[in-house]
Coordinates of C-alpha atoms in Angstrom, one line a residue:
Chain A
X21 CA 0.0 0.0 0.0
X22 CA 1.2 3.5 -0.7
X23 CA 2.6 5.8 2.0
X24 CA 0.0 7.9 3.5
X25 CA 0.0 10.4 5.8
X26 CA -0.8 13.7 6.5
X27 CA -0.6 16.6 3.7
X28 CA -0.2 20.6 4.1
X29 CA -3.1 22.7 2.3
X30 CA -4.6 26.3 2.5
X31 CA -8.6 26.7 2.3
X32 CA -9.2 30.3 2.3
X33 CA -12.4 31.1 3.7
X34 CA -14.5 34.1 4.2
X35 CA -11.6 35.7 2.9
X36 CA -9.3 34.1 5.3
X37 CA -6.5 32.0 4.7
X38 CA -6.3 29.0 6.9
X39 CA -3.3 26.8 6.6
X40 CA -4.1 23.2 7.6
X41 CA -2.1 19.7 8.3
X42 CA -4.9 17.4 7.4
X43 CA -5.3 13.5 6.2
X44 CA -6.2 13.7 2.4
X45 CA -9.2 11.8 3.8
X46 CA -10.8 15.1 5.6
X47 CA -14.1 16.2 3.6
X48 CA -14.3 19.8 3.5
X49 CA -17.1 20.0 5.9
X50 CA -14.9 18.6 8.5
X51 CA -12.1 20.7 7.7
X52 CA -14.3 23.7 8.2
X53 CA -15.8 22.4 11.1
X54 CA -13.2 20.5 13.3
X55 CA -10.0 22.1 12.1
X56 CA -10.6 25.6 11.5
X57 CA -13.9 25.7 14.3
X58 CA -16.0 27.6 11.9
X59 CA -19.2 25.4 13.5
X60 CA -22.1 27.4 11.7
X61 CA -21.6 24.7 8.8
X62 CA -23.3 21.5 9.7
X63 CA -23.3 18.0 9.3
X64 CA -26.5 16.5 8.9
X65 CA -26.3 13.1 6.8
X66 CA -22.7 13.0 5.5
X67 CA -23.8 12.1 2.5
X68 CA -25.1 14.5 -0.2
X69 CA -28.9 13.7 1.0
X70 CA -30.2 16.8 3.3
X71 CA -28.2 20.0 2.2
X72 CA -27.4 20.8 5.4
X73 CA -23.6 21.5 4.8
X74 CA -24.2 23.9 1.7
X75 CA -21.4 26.5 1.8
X76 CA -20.4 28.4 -1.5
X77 CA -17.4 28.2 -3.6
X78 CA -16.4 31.4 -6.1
X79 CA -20.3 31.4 -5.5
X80 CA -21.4 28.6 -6.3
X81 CA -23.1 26.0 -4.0
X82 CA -21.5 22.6 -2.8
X83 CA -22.2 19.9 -0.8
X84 CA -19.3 20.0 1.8
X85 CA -19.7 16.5 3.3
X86 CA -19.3 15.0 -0.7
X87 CA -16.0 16.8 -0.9
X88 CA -12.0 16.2 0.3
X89 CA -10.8 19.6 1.4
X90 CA -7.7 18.9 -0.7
X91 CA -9.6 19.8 -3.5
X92 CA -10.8 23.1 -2.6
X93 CA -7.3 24.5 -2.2
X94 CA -7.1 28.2 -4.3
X95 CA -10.1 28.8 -4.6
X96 CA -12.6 31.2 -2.2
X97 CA -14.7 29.5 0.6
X98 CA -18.0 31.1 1.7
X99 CA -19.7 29.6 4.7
X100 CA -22.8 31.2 6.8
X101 CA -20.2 32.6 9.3
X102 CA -19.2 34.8 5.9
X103 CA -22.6 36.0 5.0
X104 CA -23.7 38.6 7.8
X105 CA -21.7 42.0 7.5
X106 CA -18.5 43.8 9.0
X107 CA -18.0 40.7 11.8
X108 CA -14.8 39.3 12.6
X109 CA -13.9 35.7 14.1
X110 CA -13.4 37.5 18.0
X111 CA -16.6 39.9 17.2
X112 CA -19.7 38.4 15.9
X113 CA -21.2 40.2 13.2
X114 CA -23.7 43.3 14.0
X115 CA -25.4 43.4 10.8
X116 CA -27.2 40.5 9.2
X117 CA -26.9 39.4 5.4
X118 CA -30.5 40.4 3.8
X119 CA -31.4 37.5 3.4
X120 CA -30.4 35.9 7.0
X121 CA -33.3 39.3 8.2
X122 CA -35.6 37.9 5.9
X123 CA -35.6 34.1 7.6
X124 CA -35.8 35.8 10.3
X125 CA -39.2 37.9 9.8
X126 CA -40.9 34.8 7.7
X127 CA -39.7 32.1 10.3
X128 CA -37.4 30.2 7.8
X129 CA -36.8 27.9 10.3
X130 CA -37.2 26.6 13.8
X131 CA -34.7 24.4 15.2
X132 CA -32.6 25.9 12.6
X133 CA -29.3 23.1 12.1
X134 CA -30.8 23.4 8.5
X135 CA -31.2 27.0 8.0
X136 CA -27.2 27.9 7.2
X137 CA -27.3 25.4 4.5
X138 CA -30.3 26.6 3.2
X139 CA -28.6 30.3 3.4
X140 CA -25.7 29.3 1.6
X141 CA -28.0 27.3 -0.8
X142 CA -30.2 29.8 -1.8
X143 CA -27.7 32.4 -1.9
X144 CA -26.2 30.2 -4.9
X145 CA -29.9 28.8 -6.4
X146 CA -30.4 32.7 -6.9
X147 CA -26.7 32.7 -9.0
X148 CA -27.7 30.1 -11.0
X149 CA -31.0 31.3 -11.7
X150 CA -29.4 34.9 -13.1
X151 CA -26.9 32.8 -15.1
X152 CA -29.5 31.4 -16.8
X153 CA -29.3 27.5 -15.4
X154 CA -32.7 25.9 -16.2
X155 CA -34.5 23.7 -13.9
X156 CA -36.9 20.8 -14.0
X157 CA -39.8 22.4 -13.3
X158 CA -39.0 25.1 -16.5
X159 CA -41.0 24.4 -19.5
X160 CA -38.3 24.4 -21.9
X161 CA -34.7 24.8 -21.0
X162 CA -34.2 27.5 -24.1
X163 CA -36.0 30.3 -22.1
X164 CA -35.5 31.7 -18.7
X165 CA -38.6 31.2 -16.7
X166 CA -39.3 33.7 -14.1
X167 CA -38.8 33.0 -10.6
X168 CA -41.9 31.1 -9.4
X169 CA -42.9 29.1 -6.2
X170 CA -42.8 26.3 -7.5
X171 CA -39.1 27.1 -9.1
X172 CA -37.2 28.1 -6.4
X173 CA -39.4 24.5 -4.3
X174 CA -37.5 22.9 -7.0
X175 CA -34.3 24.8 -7.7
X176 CA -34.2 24.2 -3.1
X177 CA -35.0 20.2 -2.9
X178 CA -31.5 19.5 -2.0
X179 CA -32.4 21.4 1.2
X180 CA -33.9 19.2 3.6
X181 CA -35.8 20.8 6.6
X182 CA -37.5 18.2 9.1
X183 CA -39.1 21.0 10.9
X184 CA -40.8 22.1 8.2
X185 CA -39.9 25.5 7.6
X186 CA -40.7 25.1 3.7
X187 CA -43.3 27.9 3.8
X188 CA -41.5 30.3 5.9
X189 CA -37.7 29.3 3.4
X190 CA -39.7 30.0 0.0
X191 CA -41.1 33.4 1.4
X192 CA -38.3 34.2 2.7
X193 CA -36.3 33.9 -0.5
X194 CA -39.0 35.1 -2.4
X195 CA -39.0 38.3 -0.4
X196 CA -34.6 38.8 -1.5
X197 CA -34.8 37.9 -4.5
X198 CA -37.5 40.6 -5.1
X199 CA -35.9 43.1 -3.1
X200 CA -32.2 42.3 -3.6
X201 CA -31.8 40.5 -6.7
X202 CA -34.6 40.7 -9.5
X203 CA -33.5 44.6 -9.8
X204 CA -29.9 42.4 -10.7
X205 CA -28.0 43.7 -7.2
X206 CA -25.6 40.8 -7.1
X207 CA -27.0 37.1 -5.1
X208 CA -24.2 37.7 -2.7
X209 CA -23.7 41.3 -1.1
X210 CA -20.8 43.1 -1.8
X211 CA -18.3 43.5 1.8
X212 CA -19.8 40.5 2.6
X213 CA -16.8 38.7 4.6
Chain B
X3 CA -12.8 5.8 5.7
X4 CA -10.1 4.2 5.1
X5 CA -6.4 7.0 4.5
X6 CA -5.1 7.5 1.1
X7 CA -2.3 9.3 -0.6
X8 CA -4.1 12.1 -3.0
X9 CA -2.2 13.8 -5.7
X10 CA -3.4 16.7 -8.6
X11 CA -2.8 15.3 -12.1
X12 CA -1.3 18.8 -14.0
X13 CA -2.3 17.0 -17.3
X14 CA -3.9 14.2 -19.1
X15 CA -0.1 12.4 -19.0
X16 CA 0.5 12.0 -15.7
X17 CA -2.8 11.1 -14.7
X18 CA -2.5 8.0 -17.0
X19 CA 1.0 7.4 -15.8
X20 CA -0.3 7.4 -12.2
X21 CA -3.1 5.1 -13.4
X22 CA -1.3 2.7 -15.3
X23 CA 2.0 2.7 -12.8
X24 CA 0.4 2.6 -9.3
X25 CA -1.7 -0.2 -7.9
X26 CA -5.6 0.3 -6.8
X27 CA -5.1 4.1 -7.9
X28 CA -8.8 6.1 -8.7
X29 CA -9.5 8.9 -10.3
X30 CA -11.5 11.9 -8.8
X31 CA -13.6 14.6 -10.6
X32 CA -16.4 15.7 -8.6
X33 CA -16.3 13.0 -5.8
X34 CA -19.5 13.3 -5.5
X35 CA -20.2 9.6 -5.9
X36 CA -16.6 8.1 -5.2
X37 CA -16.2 9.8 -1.4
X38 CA -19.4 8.6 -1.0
X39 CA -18.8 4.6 -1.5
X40 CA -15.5 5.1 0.1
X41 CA -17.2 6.3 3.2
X42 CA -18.9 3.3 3.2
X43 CA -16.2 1.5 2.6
X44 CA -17.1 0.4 -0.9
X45 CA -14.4 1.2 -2.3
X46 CA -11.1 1.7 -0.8
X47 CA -8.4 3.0 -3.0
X48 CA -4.9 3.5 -1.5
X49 CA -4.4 6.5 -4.2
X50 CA -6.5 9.2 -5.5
X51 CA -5.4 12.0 -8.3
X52 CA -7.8 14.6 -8.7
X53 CA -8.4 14.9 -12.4
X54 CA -10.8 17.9 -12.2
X55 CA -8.6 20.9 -12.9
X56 CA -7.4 19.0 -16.6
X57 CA -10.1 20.3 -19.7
X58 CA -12.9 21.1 -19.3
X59 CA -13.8 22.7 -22.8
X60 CA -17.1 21.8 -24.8
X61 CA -16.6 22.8 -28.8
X62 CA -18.5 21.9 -31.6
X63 CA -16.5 20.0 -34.3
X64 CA -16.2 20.1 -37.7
X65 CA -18.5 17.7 -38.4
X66 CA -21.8 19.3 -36.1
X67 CA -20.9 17.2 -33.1
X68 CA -20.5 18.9 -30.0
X69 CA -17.3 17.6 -27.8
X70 CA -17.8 17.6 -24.5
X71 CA -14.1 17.5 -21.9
X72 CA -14.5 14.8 -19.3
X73 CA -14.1 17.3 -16.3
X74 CA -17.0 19.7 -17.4
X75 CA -19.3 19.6 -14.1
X76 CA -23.4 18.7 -14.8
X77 CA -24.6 22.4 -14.2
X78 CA -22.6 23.6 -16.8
X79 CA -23.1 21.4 -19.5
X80 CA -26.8 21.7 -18.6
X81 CA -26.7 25.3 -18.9
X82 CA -24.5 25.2 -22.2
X83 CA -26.6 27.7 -25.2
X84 CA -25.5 24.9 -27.7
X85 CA -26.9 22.0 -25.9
X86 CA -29.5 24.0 -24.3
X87 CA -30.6 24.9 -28.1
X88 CA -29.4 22.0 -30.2
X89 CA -29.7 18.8 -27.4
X90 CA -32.3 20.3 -24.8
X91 CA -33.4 16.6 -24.0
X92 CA -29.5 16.1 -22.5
X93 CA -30.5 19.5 -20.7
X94 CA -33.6 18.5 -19.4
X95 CA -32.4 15.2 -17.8
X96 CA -29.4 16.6 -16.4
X97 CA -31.7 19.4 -14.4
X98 CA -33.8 16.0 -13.2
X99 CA -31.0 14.4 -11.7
X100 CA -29.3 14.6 -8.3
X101 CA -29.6 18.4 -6.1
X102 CA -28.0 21.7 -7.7
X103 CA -25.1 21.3 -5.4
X104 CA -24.5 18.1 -6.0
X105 CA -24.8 19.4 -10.3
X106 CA -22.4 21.8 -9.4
X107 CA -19.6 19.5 -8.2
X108 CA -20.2 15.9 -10.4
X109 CA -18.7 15.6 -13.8
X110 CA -19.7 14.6 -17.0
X111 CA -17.7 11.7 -16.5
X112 CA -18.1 10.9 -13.2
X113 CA -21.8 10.7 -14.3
X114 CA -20.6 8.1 -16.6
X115 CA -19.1 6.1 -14.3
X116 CA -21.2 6.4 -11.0
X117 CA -22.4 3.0 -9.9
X118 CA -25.6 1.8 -8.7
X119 CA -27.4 2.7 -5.6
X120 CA -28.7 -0.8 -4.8
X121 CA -28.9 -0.4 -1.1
X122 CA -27.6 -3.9 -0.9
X123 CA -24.7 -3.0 -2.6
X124 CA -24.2 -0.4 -0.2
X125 CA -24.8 -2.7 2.6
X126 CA -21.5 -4.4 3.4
X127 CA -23.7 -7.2 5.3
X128 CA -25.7 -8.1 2.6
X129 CA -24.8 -10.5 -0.3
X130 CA -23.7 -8.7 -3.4
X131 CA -22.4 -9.8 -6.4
X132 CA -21.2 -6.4 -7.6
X133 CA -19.5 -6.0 -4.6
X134 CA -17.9 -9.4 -3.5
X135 CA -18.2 -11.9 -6.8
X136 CA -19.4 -14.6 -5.6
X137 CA -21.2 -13.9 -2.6
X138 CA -24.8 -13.8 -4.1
X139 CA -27.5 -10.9 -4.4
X140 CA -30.0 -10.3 -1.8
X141 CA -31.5 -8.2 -3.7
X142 CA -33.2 -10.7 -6.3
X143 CA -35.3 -12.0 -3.2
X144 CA -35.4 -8.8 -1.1
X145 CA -37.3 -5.5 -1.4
X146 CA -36.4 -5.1 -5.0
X147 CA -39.0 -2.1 -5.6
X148 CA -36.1 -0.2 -7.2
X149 CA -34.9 -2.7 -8.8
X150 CA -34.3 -3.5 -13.2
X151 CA -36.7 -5.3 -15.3
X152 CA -34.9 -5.4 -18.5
X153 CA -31.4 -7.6 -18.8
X154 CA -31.1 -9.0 -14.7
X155 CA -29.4 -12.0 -14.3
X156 CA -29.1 -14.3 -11.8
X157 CA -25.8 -12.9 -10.2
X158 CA -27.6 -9.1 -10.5
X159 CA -30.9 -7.5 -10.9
X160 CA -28.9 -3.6 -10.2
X161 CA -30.1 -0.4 -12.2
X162 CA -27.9 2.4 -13.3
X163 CA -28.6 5.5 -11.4
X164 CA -27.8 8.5 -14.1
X165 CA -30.3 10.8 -15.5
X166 CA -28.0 12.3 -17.7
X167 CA -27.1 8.9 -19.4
X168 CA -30.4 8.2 -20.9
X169 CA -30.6 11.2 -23.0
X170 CA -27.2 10.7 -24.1
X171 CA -28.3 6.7 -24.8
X172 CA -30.4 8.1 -27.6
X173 CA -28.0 11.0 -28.9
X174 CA -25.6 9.0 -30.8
X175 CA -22.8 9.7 -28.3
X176 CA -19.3 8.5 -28.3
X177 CA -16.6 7.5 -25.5
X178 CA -13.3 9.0 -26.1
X179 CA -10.8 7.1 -24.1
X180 CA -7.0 7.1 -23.0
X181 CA -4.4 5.2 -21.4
X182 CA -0.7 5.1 -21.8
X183 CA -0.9 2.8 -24.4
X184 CA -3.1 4.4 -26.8
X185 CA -6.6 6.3 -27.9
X186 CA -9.7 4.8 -28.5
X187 CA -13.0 5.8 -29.3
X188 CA -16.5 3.4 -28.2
X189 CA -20.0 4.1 -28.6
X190 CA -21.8 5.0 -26.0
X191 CA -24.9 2.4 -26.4
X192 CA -21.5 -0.1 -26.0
X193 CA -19.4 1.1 -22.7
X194 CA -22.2 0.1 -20.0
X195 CA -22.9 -3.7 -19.7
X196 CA -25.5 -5.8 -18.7
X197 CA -24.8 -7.3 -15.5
X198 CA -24.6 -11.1 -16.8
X199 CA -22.7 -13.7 -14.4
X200 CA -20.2 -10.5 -13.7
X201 CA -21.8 -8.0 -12.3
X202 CA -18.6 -6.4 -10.7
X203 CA -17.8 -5.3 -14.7
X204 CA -19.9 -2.1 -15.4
X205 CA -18.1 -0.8 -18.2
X206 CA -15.9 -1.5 -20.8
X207 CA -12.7 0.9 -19.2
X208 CA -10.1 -1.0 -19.5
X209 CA -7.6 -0.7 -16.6
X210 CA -5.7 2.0 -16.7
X211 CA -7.9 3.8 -19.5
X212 CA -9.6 7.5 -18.2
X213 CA -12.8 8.8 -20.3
X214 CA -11.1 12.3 -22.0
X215 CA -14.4 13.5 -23.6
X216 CA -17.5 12.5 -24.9
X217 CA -19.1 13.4 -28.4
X218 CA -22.9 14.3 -28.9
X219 CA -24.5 14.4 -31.7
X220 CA -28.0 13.7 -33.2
X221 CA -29.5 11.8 -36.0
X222 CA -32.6 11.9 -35.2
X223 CA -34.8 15.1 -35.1
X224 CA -37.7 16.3 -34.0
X225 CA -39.7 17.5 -30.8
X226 CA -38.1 16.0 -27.8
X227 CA -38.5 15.5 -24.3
X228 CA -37.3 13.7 -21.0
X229 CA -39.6 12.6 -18.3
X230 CA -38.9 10.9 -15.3
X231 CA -41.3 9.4 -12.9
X232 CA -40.1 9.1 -9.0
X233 CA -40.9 8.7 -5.2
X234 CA -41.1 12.8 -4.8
X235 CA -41.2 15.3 -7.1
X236 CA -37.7 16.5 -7.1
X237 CA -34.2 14.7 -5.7
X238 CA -35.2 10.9 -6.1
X239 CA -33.8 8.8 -8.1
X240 CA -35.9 7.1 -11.2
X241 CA -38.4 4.3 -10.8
X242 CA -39.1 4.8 -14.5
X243 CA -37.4 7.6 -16.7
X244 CA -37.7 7.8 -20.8
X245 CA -35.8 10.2 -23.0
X246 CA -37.4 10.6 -26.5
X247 CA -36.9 12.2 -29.7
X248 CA -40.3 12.4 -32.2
X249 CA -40.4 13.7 -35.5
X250 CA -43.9 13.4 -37.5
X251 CA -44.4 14.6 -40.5
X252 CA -47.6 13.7 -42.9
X253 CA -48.7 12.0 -39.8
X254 CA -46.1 9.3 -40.4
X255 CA -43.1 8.7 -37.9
X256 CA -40.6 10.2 -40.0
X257 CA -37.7 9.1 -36.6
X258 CA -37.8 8.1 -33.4
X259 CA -35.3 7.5 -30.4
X260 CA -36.0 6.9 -27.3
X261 CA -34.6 5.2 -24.1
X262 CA -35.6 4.2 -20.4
X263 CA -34.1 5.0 -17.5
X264 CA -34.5 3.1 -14.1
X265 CA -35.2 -0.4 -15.5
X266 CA -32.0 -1.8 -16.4
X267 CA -28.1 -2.0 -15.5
X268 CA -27.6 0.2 -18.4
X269 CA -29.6 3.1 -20.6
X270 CA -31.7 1.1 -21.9
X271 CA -32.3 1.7 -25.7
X272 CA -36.0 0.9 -27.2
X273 CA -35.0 -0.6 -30.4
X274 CA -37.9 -2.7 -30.6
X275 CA -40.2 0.2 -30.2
X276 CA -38.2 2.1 -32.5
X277 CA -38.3 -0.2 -35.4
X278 CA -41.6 -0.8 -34.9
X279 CA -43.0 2.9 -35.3
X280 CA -40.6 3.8 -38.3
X281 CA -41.9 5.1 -41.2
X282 CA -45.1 4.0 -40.4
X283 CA -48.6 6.1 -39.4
X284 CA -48.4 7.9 -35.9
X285 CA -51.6 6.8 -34.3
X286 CA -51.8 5.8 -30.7
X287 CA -52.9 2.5 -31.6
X288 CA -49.6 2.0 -32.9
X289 CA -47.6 3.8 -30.5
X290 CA -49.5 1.2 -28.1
X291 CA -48.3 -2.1 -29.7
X292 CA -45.2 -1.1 -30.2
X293 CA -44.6 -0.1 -26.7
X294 CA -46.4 -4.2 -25.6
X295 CA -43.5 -5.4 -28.3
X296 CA -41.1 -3.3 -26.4
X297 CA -42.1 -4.7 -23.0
X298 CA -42.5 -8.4 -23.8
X299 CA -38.9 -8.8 -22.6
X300 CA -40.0 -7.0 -19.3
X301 CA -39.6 -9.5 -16.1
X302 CA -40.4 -7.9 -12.5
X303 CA -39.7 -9.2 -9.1
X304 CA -41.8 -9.1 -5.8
X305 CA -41.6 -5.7 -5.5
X306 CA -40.9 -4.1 -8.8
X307 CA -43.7 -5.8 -10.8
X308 CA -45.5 -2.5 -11.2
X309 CA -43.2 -0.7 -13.3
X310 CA -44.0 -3.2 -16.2
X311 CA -47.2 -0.8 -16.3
X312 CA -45.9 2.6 -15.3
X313 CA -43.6 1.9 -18.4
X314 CA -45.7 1.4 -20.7
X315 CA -47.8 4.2 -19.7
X316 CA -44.8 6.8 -19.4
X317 CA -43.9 6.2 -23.0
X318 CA -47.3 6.4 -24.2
X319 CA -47.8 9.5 -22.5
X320 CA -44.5 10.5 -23.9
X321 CA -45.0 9.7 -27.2
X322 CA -48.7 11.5 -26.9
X323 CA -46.8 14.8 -25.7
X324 CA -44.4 14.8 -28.8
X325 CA -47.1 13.8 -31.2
X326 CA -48.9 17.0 -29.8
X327 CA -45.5 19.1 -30.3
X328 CA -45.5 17.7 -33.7
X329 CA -48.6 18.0 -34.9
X330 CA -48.7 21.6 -34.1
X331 CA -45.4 23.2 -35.8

């Protein structure tokens, strides 16, 4: 069997670079989560099934638990810890991301271990939607179809909630993406750390 | 999971150096299937090398086809103008399959490749051919609902999971394939194998070989579709799927491909069907006979007996849909 051990990488996240001494065998989710403590991340079936470890990378979303954090090496992290504005690791952040306010005011959650993979999630649905990705629910995939119910129920399913929250999430959503991102204000907020 | 020495392949050489030189070596693209079954223990390489920054260009060739790199992750080739305009069926399925995380991560090759769900396959207690030759398949007398009804065996009765590969079943695709000792081309409707008495063969990579690209391209035209019936409405994997392209004219089928998804250990390609409803009138009497030809090769188990009938109803309602397309352009 080959020699294995540990290897030296760098994830930068929320703008941070984190150097790391990990197993090649570490998933991303528990690189973020064990090594570097950012705990807002969670693990909820460890296997691509519930969405609860969504974080973004460049913007778009990922599964982290269906990743080795050796392959995410150069490239810029975004976890839920990034999304609220001007906080830093030893003060939390004042100001919440939009779309964290609007969970908030539609009750996009209740437990809540879902909601910051559903944050991170539909921060990068949204993306996807203004770059023009079609769906299955889209009647044909030549046209952009506008930004139903029933599309973002569809564009979310890889969000699991057991609470329940799925009213509360779409409205939610629905209430950014009209304020902050049909008038084409970028998905993600600019300062956003 | 079991440690592993991981490495980045900077090209297309040294990752089929590292295949062909190291022992129980894998590649990665996505890893969105492969850390999964490693997890599990499925599969337990001793070396990884992450192919997933090589290529990942898609260019139309001289010839019309559309070339598609190996690395290219599922979103993207979804979302691609020249295969959302000139192959929207490949879009359509790819948009059906898995989550848009997991779409954002999985390659087009990985997709290929990615082996059954067969929760007895995942189930290191259970008997599974696939897994251990030899050991026998619980599945065949277990709860089988998921389960294939075209081409089982004895040994296996296994489907294969993709979305993406049933459109691409009836798109006249192409394998392009490399190891260090060559370059090879096979067609697609060739790579994936029945299960037979060897189950633990899926494919026809050779060791050492790594899929480079794949080519798309379409002889048959028309009004096209791909519909896929499941547990929930969105993130299950297929009970019954179909990928069709129609094209009527003068009320005669003037072509016709089509293939299911969900019934068998590969895309399965109606050729039955197919020949049946060439060149011949459009009616859905027709389109009803040749789907009974189609099925007479069908065989359920305990639990799976009922998608005989979804089936046939699926591609009927398919073939209804793009009659209606037809009819009216």
């Amino acid at each position: 069997m080959a020699q294995t051990s540990t290897m030296s990488i760098t994830l930068n996240v929320n703008g941070s670079d984190y150097p790391l001494q990990i197993e090649p065998r570490v998933s991303l989710l528990d690189a973020l989560r064990e090594f570097i403590g950012l705990t807002g991340t969670k693990k909820g079936c460890n296997q691509g099934a519930c969405g609860a470890c969504t974080v973004l990378v460049d913007g778009n979303r990922i599964n982290s638990c269906l990743t080795l954090a050796a392959q995410y090496q150069g490239v810029s992290i975004q976890t839920v810890e990034g999304l609220a504005h001007g906080g830093t690791d030893s003060s939390p952040s004042e100001e919440l991301h939009p779309l964290q306010s609007a969970f908030v005011k539609h009750d996009g959650f209740q437990c809540g271990y879902c909601t910051p993979g559903q944050l991170c999630s539909a921060l990068g649905m949204l993306a996807e939607y203004k770059n023009g990705v079609p769906s299955a629910v889209c009647e044909t995939v030549c046209n952009q179809p506008k930004l139903t119910n029933e599309e973002i129920r569809e564009r979310m399913s890889g969000n699991l909630c057991r609470c329940g929250a799925y009213n509360g999430i779409v409205a939610a959503i629905e209430e950014y993406a009209g304020k902050d991102f049909m008038d084409n204000k970028p998905a993600t907020r600019e300062g956003a750390r | 999971m079991k440690n592993f020495k991981y490495s980045v392949a900077d090209s297309l050489d040294s990752a089929k150096t590292a295949l062909m030189e190291r022992s129980n070596c894998r590649i990665i693209g996505g890893g969105t299937n492969l850390i999964d079954l490693m997890r599990e223990n499925i599969e337990q390489p001793d070396e990884i090398v992450d192919v997933s920054r090589l290529s990942k260009q898609i260019q139309q060739l001289d010839d019309g086809a559309l070339r598609i790199d190996a690395a290219v992750k599922n979103t993207e080739l979804a979302n691609h103008p020249k295969v959302r305009e000139n192959f929207p069926v490949l879009s359509h399925a790819i948009v059906y399959g898995a989550s848009g995380q997991i779409r954002n991560v999985a390659t087009v090759a990985g997709n290929i490749m990615q082996r059954t769900r067969c929760m007895y396959f995942y189930d290191d207690a259970a008997a599974c051919n696939k897994r251990v030759p030899g050991s026998g398949c619980d599945a065949i007398n277990g709860i089988n609902r998921g389960h294939a009804i075209f081409g089982t065996s004895t040994s296996c009765i296994a489907t294969h999971p993709s979305d993406m590969c049933i459109a691409l079943r009836i798109l006249d695709t192409k394998i392009n394939l490399e190891s260090s000792k060559g370059k090879r081309t096979v067609d697609f409707a060739d790579f994936h194998r029945l299960p037979g008495d060897t189950p633990h063969l899926e494919t026809d990579l050779m060791p050492g070989e790594i899929i480079t690209s794949i080519d798309i391209a379409h002889s048959a035209r028309g009004s096209s579709t791909y519909r896929k019936i499941r547990d929930r409405s969105s993130y299950a994997f297929a009970l019954v799927s179909v990928a069709c392209i129609l094209s009527i004219k003068d009320e005669i089928v003037e072509d016709i491909a089509i293939a299911l998804g969900g019934v068998a250990h590969k895309p399965w390609r109606a050729d039955i069907l197919e020949s049946y409803l060439r060149g011949t009138p459009a009616t859905e009497g027709r389109f009803k006979e040749a789907i009974d030809r189609e099925m007479e090769a069908a065989v359920g188990f305990k639990h799976n007996e009922f998608k005989i009938e979804l089936t046939k109803r699926t591609i009927f309602s398919v073939l209804s849909e793009l009659k209606t397309e037809e009819n009216s352009k």
